[in-house]
PDB file of C-alpha atoms in Angstrom:
ATOM      1  CA  MET A 404      -5.983 -19.411  33.767  1.00  0.00           C
ATOM      2  CA  VAL A 405      -6.136 -17.346  37.021  1.00  0.00           C
ATOM      3  CA  ASP A 406      -3.650 -19.615  38.588  1.00  0.00           C
ATOM      4  CA  GLU A 407      -1.407 -19.445  35.641  1.00  0.00           C
ATOM      5  CA  LEU A 408      -1.410 -15.678  35.386  1.00  0.00           C
ATOM      6  CA  ALA A 409      -0.805 -15.461  39.191  1.00  0.00           C
ATOM      7  CA  GLU A 410       2.331 -17.805  38.894  1.00  0.00           C
ATOM      8  CA  TYR A 411       3.698 -15.433  36.082  1.00  0.00           C
ATOM      9  CA  GLY A 412       3.446 -12.326  38.322  1.00  0.00           C
ATOM     10  CA  ALA A 413      -0.118 -11.094  38.293  1.00  0.00           C
ATOM     11  CA  ASP A 414      -1.298  -9.518  41.553  1.00  0.00           C
ATOM     12  CA  ARG A 415      -4.941  -9.008  40.375  1.00  0.00           C
ATOM     13  CA  VAL A 416      -7.013 -10.627  37.730  1.00  0.00           C
ATOM     14  CA  ILE A 417     -10.030  -8.735  36.488  1.00  0.00           C
ATOM     15  CA  VAL A 418     -12.642 -11.141  35.100  1.00  0.00           C
ATOM     16  CA  VAL A 419     -15.455  -9.886  32.756  1.00  0.00           C
ATOM     17  CA  ASP A 420     -17.884 -12.746  32.392  1.00  0.00           C
ATOM     18  CA  ASP A 421     -20.656 -12.093  29.870  1.00  0.00           C
ATOM     19  CA  PRO A 422     -22.388 -14.279  27.348  1.00  0.00           C
ATOM     20  CA  LYS A 423     -21.702 -11.668  24.597  1.00  0.00           C
ATOM     21  CA  LEU A 424     -17.930 -12.282  25.024  1.00  0.00           C
ATOM     22  CA  LYS A 425     -18.264 -16.081  24.141  1.00  0.00           C
ATOM     23  CA  GLU A 426     -16.835 -15.622  20.822  1.00  0.00           C
ATOM     24  CA  TYR A 427     -14.512 -12.702  19.858  1.00  0.00           C
ATOM     25  CA  ARG A 428     -16.444  -9.677  18.253  1.00  0.00           C
ATOM     26  CA  THR A 429     -14.869  -6.401  18.175  1.00  0.00           C
ATOM     27  CA  GLU A 430     -17.548  -4.175  19.730  1.00  0.00           C
ATOM     28  CA  PRO A 431     -18.332  -6.127  22.948  1.00  0.00           C
ATOM     29  CA  TYR A 432     -14.608  -6.684  23.634  1.00  0.00           C
ATOM     30  CA  THR A 433     -13.928  -2.992  22.968  1.00  0.00           C
ATOM     31  CA  GLN A 434     -16.741  -2.061  25.378  1.00  0.00           C
ATOM     32  CA  ALA A 435     -15.477  -4.417  27.991  1.00  0.00           C
ATOM     33  CA  LEU A 436     -11.897  -3.275  28.050  1.00  0.00           C
ATOM     34  CA  ALA A 437     -12.881   0.368  27.814  1.00  0.00           C
ATOM     35  CA  ALA A 438     -15.167  -0.117  30.850  1.00  0.00           C
ATOM     36  CA  VAL A 439     -12.210  -1.697  32.834  1.00  0.00           C
ATOM     37  CA  ILE A 440      -9.800   1.186  31.947  1.00  0.00           C
ATOM     38  CA  ASN A 441     -12.335   3.763  32.880  1.00  0.00           C
ATOM     39  CA  GLU A 442     -12.962   2.128  36.286  1.00  0.00           C
ATOM     40  CA  TYR A 443      -9.427   1.245  37.317  1.00  0.00           C
ATOM     41  CA  LYS A 444      -7.550   4.060  35.594  1.00  0.00           C
ATOM     42  CA  PRO A 445      -4.288   2.263  34.848  1.00  0.00           C
ATOM     43  CA  GLU A 446      -1.011   4.194  33.998  1.00  0.00           C
ATOM     44  CA  VAL A 447      -0.049   1.427  31.421  1.00  0.00           C
ATOM     45  CA  PHE A 448      -2.195  -0.824  29.400  1.00  0.00           C
ATOM     46  CA  ILE A 449      -0.445  -3.486  27.158  1.00  0.00           C
ATOM     47  CA  ILE A 450      -2.070  -5.792  24.626  1.00  0.00           C
ATOM     48  CA  GLY A 451      -0.531  -8.685  22.746  1.00  0.00           C
ATOM     49  CA  ALA A 452      -0.071  -7.825  18.995  1.00  0.00           C
ATOM     50  CA  THR A 453      -1.911 -10.927  18.042  1.00  0.00           C
ATOM     51  CA  ALA A 454      -4.698 -10.956  15.316  1.00  0.00           C
ATOM     52  CA  ILE A 455      -7.214 -10.177  17.865  1.00  0.00           C
ATOM     53  CA  GLY A 456      -4.974  -7.563  19.792  1.00  0.00           C
ATOM     54  CA  ARG A 457      -4.212  -5.646  16.561  1.00  0.00           C
ATOM     55  CA  ASP A 458      -7.921  -5.372  15.858  1.00  0.00           C
ATOM     56  CA  LEU A 459      -8.838  -4.469  19.474  1.00  0.00           C
ATOM     57  CA  GLY A 460      -6.071  -2.173  20.615  1.00  0.00           C
ATOM     58  CA  PRO A 461      -6.637   0.865  18.386  1.00  0.00           C
ATOM     59  CA  ARG A 462     -10.350   0.791  19.003  1.00  0.00           C
ATOM     60  CA  VAL A 463      -9.902   0.641  22.803  1.00  0.00           C
ATOM     61  CA  SER A 464      -7.384   3.514  22.702  1.00  0.00           C
ATOM     62  CA  ALA A 465      -9.808   5.613  20.692  1.00  0.00           C
ATOM     63  CA  ARG A 466     -12.644   4.830  22.955  1.00  0.00           C
ATOM     64  CA  VAL A 467     -10.762   5.934  26.037  1.00  0.00           C
ATOM     65  CA  GLY A 468      -9.157   8.918  24.321  1.00  0.00           C
ATOM     66  CA  THR A 469      -5.381   7.940  24.497  1.00  0.00           C
ATOM     67  CA  GLY A 470      -2.603   6.979  21.916  1.00  0.00           C
ATOM     68  CA  LEU A 471      -1.338   3.572  21.087  1.00  0.00           C
ATOM     69  CA  THR A 472       2.100   2.452  19.922  1.00  0.00           C
ATOM     70  CA  ALA A 473       1.870  -0.775  17.910  1.00  0.00           C
ATOM     71  CA  ASP A 474       4.275  -3.629  17.524  1.00  0.00           C
ATOM     72  CA  CYS A 475       6.832  -2.498  20.179  1.00  0.00           C
ATOM     73  CA  THR A 476      10.112  -4.379  20.370  1.00  0.00           C
ATOM     74  CA  GLN A 477      11.160  -2.949  23.713  1.00  0.00           C
ATOM     75  CA  LEU A 478       9.478  -1.142  26.741  1.00  0.00           C
ATOM     76  CA  ASP A 479      11.363   0.955  29.246  1.00  0.00           C
ATOM     77  CA  ILE A 480      10.417   3.430  32.082  1.00  0.00           C
ATOM     78  CA  GLY A 481      12.357   6.738  31.912  1.00  0.00           C
ATOM     79  CA  ASP A 482      12.122  10.465  31.313  1.00  0.00           C
ATOM     80  CA  TYR A 483      10.381  12.209  28.497  1.00  0.00           C
ATOM     81  CA  PRO A 484      11.970  14.065  26.552  1.00  0.00           C
ATOM     82  CA  LEU A 485      14.927  11.631  26.819  1.00  0.00           C
ATOM     83  CA  VAL A 486      17.349  14.688  27.193  1.00  0.00           C
ATOM     84  CA  ALA A 487      16.233  17.684  29.176  1.00  0.00           C
ATOM     85  CA  ILE A 488      15.326  20.726  26.995  1.00  0.00           C
ATOM     86  CA  ALA A 489      15.616  24.313  28.300  1.00  0.00           C
ATOM     87  CA  GLY A 490      12.077  25.790  28.901  1.00  0.00           C
ATOM     88  CA  ARG A 491      10.369  22.383  28.531  1.00  0.00           C
ATOM     89  CA  GLU A 492       9.123  20.232  31.395  1.00  0.00           C
ATOM     90  CA  GLN A 493      10.783  16.833  31.504  1.00  0.00           C
ATOM     91  CA  LYS A 494       8.250  14.215  32.809  1.00  0.00           C
ATOM     92  CA  HIS A 495       9.633  11.230  34.851  1.00  0.00           C
ATOM     93  CA  ASN A 496       8.455   7.510  35.002  1.00  0.00           C
ATOM     94  CA  GLN A 497       7.088   7.555  31.516  1.00  0.00           C
ATOM     95  CA  LEU A 498       6.603   4.462  29.394  1.00  0.00           C
ATOM     96  CA  LEU A 499       9.106   4.610  26.591  1.00  0.00           C
ATOM     97  CA  MET A 500       7.752   2.419  23.679  1.00  0.00           C
ATOM     98  CA  THR A 501      10.416   1.347  21.076  1.00  0.00           C
ATOM     99  CA  ARG A 502       9.293   0.058  17.592  1.00  0.00           C
ATOM    100  CA  PRO A 503      10.491  -0.033  13.972  1.00  0.00           C
ATOM    101  CA  ALA A 504       9.627   3.050  11.883  1.00  0.00           C
ATOM    102  CA  PHE A 505       9.711   4.195   8.219  1.00  0.00           C
ATOM    103  CA  GLY A 506       9.240   0.677   6.766  1.00  0.00           C
ATOM    104  CA  GLY A 507      11.778  -0.840   9.322  1.00  0.00           C
ATOM    105  CA  ASN A 508      14.593   1.330   8.293  1.00  0.00           C
ATOM    106  CA  THR A 509      14.998   2.909  11.667  1.00  0.00           C
ATOM    107  CA  ILE A 510      13.981   2.383  15.324  1.00  0.00           C
ATOM    108  CA  ALA A 511      11.734   5.003  17.123  1.00  0.00           C
ATOM    109  CA  THR A 512      11.117   5.508  20.823  1.00  0.00           C
ATOM    110  CA  ILE A 513       7.739   6.897  21.543  1.00  0.00           C
ATOM    111  CA  ALA A 514       6.028   8.370  24.602  1.00  0.00           C
ATOM    112  CA  CYS A 515       2.518   9.480  25.481  1.00  0.00           C
ATOM    113  CA  PRO A 516       3.117  11.966  28.302  1.00  0.00           C
ATOM    114  CA  GLU A 517      -0.222  13.809  28.287  1.00  0.00           C
ATOM    115  CA  ASN A 518      -2.989  11.026  28.084  1.00  0.00           C
ATOM    116  CA  ARG A 519      -3.534   7.921  30.118  1.00  0.00           C
ATOM    117  CA  PRO A 520      -3.299   4.977  30.040  1.00  0.00           C
ATOM    118  CA  GLN A 521      -0.105   4.639  28.060  1.00  0.00           C
ATOM    119  CA  MET A 522      -1.014   1.874  25.505  1.00  0.00           C
ATOM    120  CA  ALA A 523       1.136  -0.448  23.456  1.00  0.00           C
ATOM    121  CA  THR A 524       0.907  -3.649  21.631  1.00  0.00           C
ATOM    122  CA  VAL A 525       3.713  -6.208  21.863  1.00  0.00           C
ATOM    123  CA  ARG A 526       4.245  -9.115  19.865  1.00  0.00           C
ATOM    124  CA  PRO A 527       4.511 -12.712  21.276  1.00  0.00           C
ATOM    125  CA  GLY A 528       8.071 -13.632  21.648  1.00  0.00           C
ATOM    126  CA  VAL A 529       9.552 -10.124  22.032  1.00  0.00           C
ATOM    127  CA  MET A 530       9.816 -10.014  25.898  1.00  0.00           C
ATOM    128  CA  GLN A 531      11.522 -12.842  27.797  1.00  0.00           C
ATOM    129  CA  LYS A 532       9.022 -14.766  29.887  1.00  0.00           C
ATOM    130  CA  LYS A 533       9.210 -14.192  33.620  1.00  0.00           C
ATOM    131  CA  GLU A 534      10.226 -17.217  35.795  1.00  0.00           C
ATOM    132  CA  ARG A 535       6.981 -19.022  36.902  1.00  0.00           C
ATOM    133  CA  VAL A 536       6.514 -19.099  40.786  1.00  0.00           C
ATOM    134  CA  ALA A 537       4.485 -22.175  41.669  1.00  0.00           C
ATOM    135  CA  GLY A 538       1.737 -21.733  44.133  1.00  0.00           C
ATOM    136  CA  ALA A 539       1.582 -17.817  43.859  1.00  0.00           C
ATOM    137  CA  LYS A 540      -2.018 -16.511  44.134  1.00  0.00           C
ATOM    138  CA  ALA A 541      -3.708 -13.369  42.833  1.00  0.00           C
ATOM    139  CA  GLU A 542      -6.752 -11.402  43.864  1.00  0.00           C
ATOM    140  CA  VAL A 543      -9.643 -12.157  41.460  1.00  0.00           C
ATOM    141  CA  ILE A 544     -12.106  -9.289  40.751  1.00  0.00           C
ATOM    142  CA  ASP A 545     -15.438  -9.955  39.010  1.00  0.00           C
ATOM    143  CA  PHE A 546     -16.277  -6.836  37.033  1.00  0.00           C
ATOM    144  CA  ASP A 547     -19.599  -6.063  35.412  1.00  0.00           C
ATOM    145  CA  ALA A 548     -18.923  -4.078  32.244  1.00  0.00           C
ATOM    146  CA  LYS A 549     -22.499  -3.496  31.472  1.00  0.00           C
ATOM    147  CA  LEU A 550     -22.212  -4.387  27.797  1.00  0.00           C
ATOM    148  CA  GLU A 551     -25.047  -3.041  25.759  1.00  0.00           C
ATOM    149  CA  GLU A 552     -25.747  -4.298  22.180  1.00  0.00           C
ATOM    150  CA  ASN A 553     -25.669  -1.526  19.555  1.00  0.00           C
ATOM    151  CA  ASP A 554     -25.539  -1.254  15.652  1.00  0.00           C
ATOM    152  CA  LYS A 555     -21.856  -2.170  15.692  1.00  0.00           C
ATOM    153  CA  TYR A 556     -22.465  -5.556  16.989  1.00  0.00           C
ATOM    154  CA  VAL A 557     -22.044  -8.421  14.393  1.00  0.00           C
ATOM    155  CA  GLU A 558     -23.524 -11.751  14.312  1.00  0.00           C
ATOM    156  CA  ILE A 559     -21.293 -14.787  13.837  1.00  0.00           C
ATOM    157  CA  LEU A 560     -23.005 -17.126  11.505  1.00  0.00           C
ATOM    158  CA  LYS A 561     -20.304 -19.798  11.086  1.00  0.00           C
ATOM    159  CA  ILE A 562     -16.757 -20.530  12.257  1.00  0.00           C
ATOM    160  CA  VAL A 563     -14.572 -22.644  10.053  1.00  0.00           C
ATOM    161  CA  LYS A 564     -11.451 -23.788  11.687  1.00  0.00           C
ATOM    162  CA  ASN A 565      -8.154 -24.017   9.955  1.00  0.00           C
ATOM    163  CA  THR A 566      -6.963 -27.648   9.992  1.00  0.00           C
ATOM    164  CA  LYS A 567      -3.686 -27.107   8.417  1.00  0.00           C
ATOM    165  CA  THR A 568      -0.892 -27.849  10.837  1.00  0.00           C
ATOM    166  CA  THR A 569       2.382 -25.766  10.796  1.00  0.00           C
ATOM    167  CA  GLU A 570       5.601 -26.303  12.808  1.00  0.00           C
ATOM    168  CA  ASP A 571       5.854 -23.736  15.587  1.00  0.00           C
ATOM    169  CA  ILE A 572       8.949 -21.687  14.465  1.00  0.00           C
ATOM    170  CA  MET A 573       8.794 -19.565  17.625  1.00  0.00           C
ATOM    171  CA  ALA A 574       9.915 -22.582  19.753  1.00  0.00           C
ATOM    172  CA  ALA A 575      12.745 -23.589  17.362  1.00  0.00           C
ATOM    173  CA  LYS A 576      16.315 -23.351  18.675  1.00  0.00           C
ATOM    174  CA  ILE A 577      17.883 -23.179  15.232  1.00  0.00           C
ATOM    175  CA  LEU A 578      16.305 -21.382  12.228  1.00  0.00           C
ATOM    176  CA  VAL A 579      17.192 -20.972   8.611  1.00  0.00           C
ATOM    177  CA  SER A 580      15.669 -17.777   7.078  1.00  0.00           C
ATOM    178  CA  GLY A 581      15.622 -16.860   3.426  1.00  0.00           C
ATOM    179  CA  GLY A 582      14.975 -13.686   1.484  1.00  0.00           C
ATOM    180  CA  ARG A 583      14.340 -12.482  -2.088  1.00  0.00           C
ATOM    181  CA  GLY A 584      18.037 -12.853  -2.596  1.00  0.00           C
ATOM    182  CA  VAL A 585      17.555 -16.701  -2.808  1.00  0.00           C
ATOM    183  CA  GLY A 586      16.274 -16.053  -6.292  1.00  0.00           C
ATOM    184  CA  SER A 587      13.501 -18.453  -6.810  1.00  0.00           C
ATOM    185  CA  ALA A 588      11.184 -21.125  -5.340  1.00  0.00           C
ATOM    186  CA  GLU A 589      13.475 -23.701  -6.812  1.00  0.00           C
ATOM    187  CA  ASN A 590      16.442 -22.360  -4.855  1.00  0.00           C
ATOM    188  CA  PHE A 591      14.257 -22.538  -1.639  1.00  0.00           C
ATOM    189  CA  LYS A 592      14.246 -26.215  -1.902  1.00  0.00           C
ATOM    190  CA  ILE A 593      17.969 -26.233  -1.026  1.00  0.00           C
ATOM    191  CA  LEU A 594      17.155 -24.010   1.973  1.00  0.00           C
ATOM    192  CA  LYS A 595      14.374 -26.380   3.025  1.00  0.00           C
ATOM    193  CA  GLU A 596      16.829 -29.293   2.909  1.00  0.00           C
ATOM    194  CA  LEU A 597      19.182 -27.309   5.165  1.00  0.00           C
ATOM    195  CA  ALA A 598      16.298 -26.370   7.426  1.00  0.00           C
ATOM    196  CA  ASP A 599      15.085 -30.004   7.622  1.00  0.00           C
ATOM    197  CA  ALA A 600      18.626 -31.004   8.772  1.00  0.00           C
ATOM    198  CA  LEU A 601      18.757 -28.282  11.379  1.00  0.00           C
ATOM    199  CA  CYS A 602      15.181 -28.314  12.505  1.00  0.00           C
ATOM    200  CA  GLY A 603      13.583 -24.911  11.252  1.00  0.00           C
ATOM    201  CA  CYS A 604      12.889 -22.663   8.395  1.00  0.00           C
ATOM    202  CA  LYS A 605      11.496 -19.134   8.080  1.00  0.00           C
ATOM    203  CA  LEU A 606      11.483 -16.436   5.596  1.00  0.00           C
ATOM    204  CA  SER A 607      11.191 -12.652   4.882  1.00  0.00           C
ATOM    205  CA  ARG A 608       8.065 -10.678   3.565  1.00  0.00           C
ATOM    206  CA  ALA A 609       9.646 -10.502   0.131  1.00  0.00           C
ATOM    207  CA  VAL A 610       9.476 -14.220  -0.242  1.00  0.00           C
ATOM    208  CA  VAL A 611       5.783 -14.224   0.754  1.00  0.00           C
ATOM    209  CA  ASP A 612       5.078 -11.433  -1.616  1.00  0.00           C
ATOM    210  CA  ALA A 613       6.676 -13.354  -4.440  1.00  0.00           C
ATOM    211  CA  GLY A 614       4.491 -16.458  -3.700  1.00  0.00           C
ATOM    212  CA  TRP A 615       7.475 -18.676  -3.013  1.00  0.00           C
ATOM    213  CA  MET A 616       6.462 -19.806   0.388  1.00  0.00           C
ATOM    214  CA  PRO A 617       3.445 -19.324   2.920  1.00  0.00           C
ATOM    215  CA  LYS A 618       2.998 -16.470   5.275  1.00  0.00           C
ATOM    216  CA  ASP A 619       2.672 -18.618   8.443  1.00  0.00           C
ATOM    217  CA  ILE A 620       6.459 -19.030   8.633  1.00  0.00           C
ATOM    218  CA  GLN A 621       7.171 -15.327   7.806  1.00  0.00           C
ATOM    219  CA  VAL A 622       9.390 -13.247  10.374  1.00  0.00           C
ATOM    220  CA  GLY A 623      10.360  -9.703  10.555  1.00  0.00           C
ATOM    221  CA  GLN A 624       8.450  -6.405  10.811  1.00  0.00           C
ATOM    222  CA  THR A 625       5.270  -7.924   9.328  1.00  0.00           C
ATOM    223  CA  GLY A 626       5.665 -11.614  10.538  1.00  0.00           C
ATOM    224  CA  LYS A 627       6.559 -13.479  13.675  1.00  0.00           C
ATOM    225  CA  THR A 628       9.236 -12.544  16.281  1.00  0.00           C
ATOM    226  CA  VAL A 629      11.606 -15.384  17.299  1.00  0.00           C
ATOM    227  CA  ARG A 630      14.496 -16.101  19.726  1.00  0.00           C
ATOM    228  CA  PRO A 631      16.575 -18.949  18.321  1.00  0.00           C
ATOM    229  CA  HIS A 632      20.000 -19.855  19.622  1.00  0.00           C
ATOM    230  CA  LEU A 633      21.465 -19.898  16.081  1.00  0.00           C
ATOM    231  CA  TYR A 634      20.003 -17.944  13.114  1.00  0.00           C
ATOM    232  CA  PHE A 635      20.992 -18.295   9.432  1.00  0.00           C
ATOM    233  CA  ALA A 636      20.028 -15.258   7.485  1.00  0.00           C
ATOM    234  CA  ILE A 637      20.350 -16.078   3.812  1.00  0.00           C
ATOM    235  CA  GLY A 638      19.756 -13.739   0.914  1.00  0.00           C
ATOM    236  CA  ILE A 639      17.924 -11.172   3.205  1.00  0.00           C
ATOM    237  CA  SER A 640      18.525  -7.492   2.519  1.00  0.00           C
ATOM    238  CA  GLY A 641      19.426  -6.705   6.068  1.00  0.00           C
ATOM    239  CA  ALA A 642      16.362  -4.963   7.283  1.00  0.00           C
ATOM    240  CA  ILE A 643      16.749  -3.757  10.699  1.00  0.00           C
ATOM    241  CA  GLN A 644      14.042  -6.020  12.200  1.00  0.00           C
ATOM    242  CA  HIS A 645      15.917  -9.095  11.274  1.00  0.00           C
ATOM    243  CA  CYS A 646      18.899  -8.053  13.273  1.00  0.00           C
ATOM    244  CA  ARG A 647      16.795  -6.664  16.229  1.00  0.00           C
ATOM    245  CA  TYR A 648      13.872  -8.773  16.556  1.00  0.00           C
ATOM    246  CA  GLY A 649      15.497 -12.173  16.618  1.00  0.00           C
ATOM    247  CA  ARG A 650      17.824 -11.539  19.584  1.00  0.00           C
ATOM    248  CA  SER A 651      19.691 -14.649  18.751  1.00  0.00           C
ATOM    249  CA  GLU A 652      22.795 -15.789  20.523  1.00  0.00           C
ATOM    250  CA  TYR A 653      24.593 -16.492  17.154  1.00  0.00           C
ATOM    251  CA  MET A 654      23.907 -15.247  13.685  1.00  0.00           C
ATOM    252  CA  LEU A 655      25.272 -16.223  10.309  1.00  0.00           C
ATOM    253  CA  LEU A 656      24.673 -13.986   7.438  1.00  0.00           C
ATOM    254  CA  ILE A 657      25.110 -15.261   3.920  1.00  0.00           C
ATOM    255  CA  ARG A 658      25.017 -13.082   0.682  1.00  0.00           C
ATOM    256  CA  MET A 659      23.721 -14.865  -2.241  1.00  0.00           C
ATOM    257  CA  ARG A 660      26.835 -13.672  -4.238  1.00  0.00           C
ATOM    258  CA  MET A 661      28.586 -16.468  -2.432  1.00  0.00           C
ATOM    259  CA  HIS A 662      26.458 -18.875  -4.487  1.00  0.00           C
ATOM    260  CA  LEU A 663      24.305 -21.812  -3.191  1.00  0.00           C
ATOM    261  CA  SER A 664      27.343 -24.115  -3.265  1.00  0.00           C
ATOM    262  CA  LEU A 665      28.206 -22.778   0.129  1.00  0.00           C
ATOM    263  CA  LEU A 666      24.815 -23.911   1.500  1.00  0.00           C
ATOM    264  CA  LEU A 667      25.729 -27.428   0.093  1.00  0.00           C
ATOM    265  CA  GLN A 668      29.150 -27.279   2.003  1.00  0.00           C
ATOM    266  CA  ILE A 669      27.199 -26.381   5.178  1.00  0.00           C
ATOM    267  CA  MET A 670      24.891 -29.245   4.651  1.00  0.00           C
ATOM    268  CA  VAL A 671      27.751 -31.572   4.078  1.00  0.00           C
ATOM    269  CA  LEU A 672      29.350 -30.311   7.471  1.00  0.00           C
TER     270      LEU A 672
END
């Protein structure tokens, strides 16, 4: 893993090797990351917005006394406030963290000018992957976090792995996405036929809430972030994350007032 991290741009890799970290548990992992932050005092600390990252990020930020901006869709370095205000200091080289707000109806840019590190979680697929440089090397630092068990530690009694396999929609080049406007689980069968022909299907939160389709192929503010070349948005209300998150090269929007016959025509073509 160290070689892979180095080839993707890491200059230093800090390794915390402790038996308490064999399986993910919130408290020892929080202790480990907080210890690393307190020792090396980074300006910026970014965590992947995975299931583990969403559990870990807020606890680490609270432990080290800083803020956290979750589920960022864009990160920039700039001035804060964005526009100079008379009588107020404008700080430079701040991490500007952009994310959906108010239920996805707007986009907010957030800064943490007073506390360090500036922390954010970012979903897999939001940022473009850096070109891999074969043979690149990184300095490896073995760090002793001095983990201590306390009453927050939990004992893992059993791990049951999910044996269900699902197509990785994050790797698909063409995706068909349906929302509540599709109308019913029966109508989703037509979308599924189109998706099978074009190689990908996803859906909005409303469809999951209605019980029509499973959550593991949900996209949007509460689902996955994807980057297909072509994106069909069918019967979706137009929430901002479906326009901003996908970053598709081409997008086709279909209102269900146009009837499902249009989908059949597309399938014939």
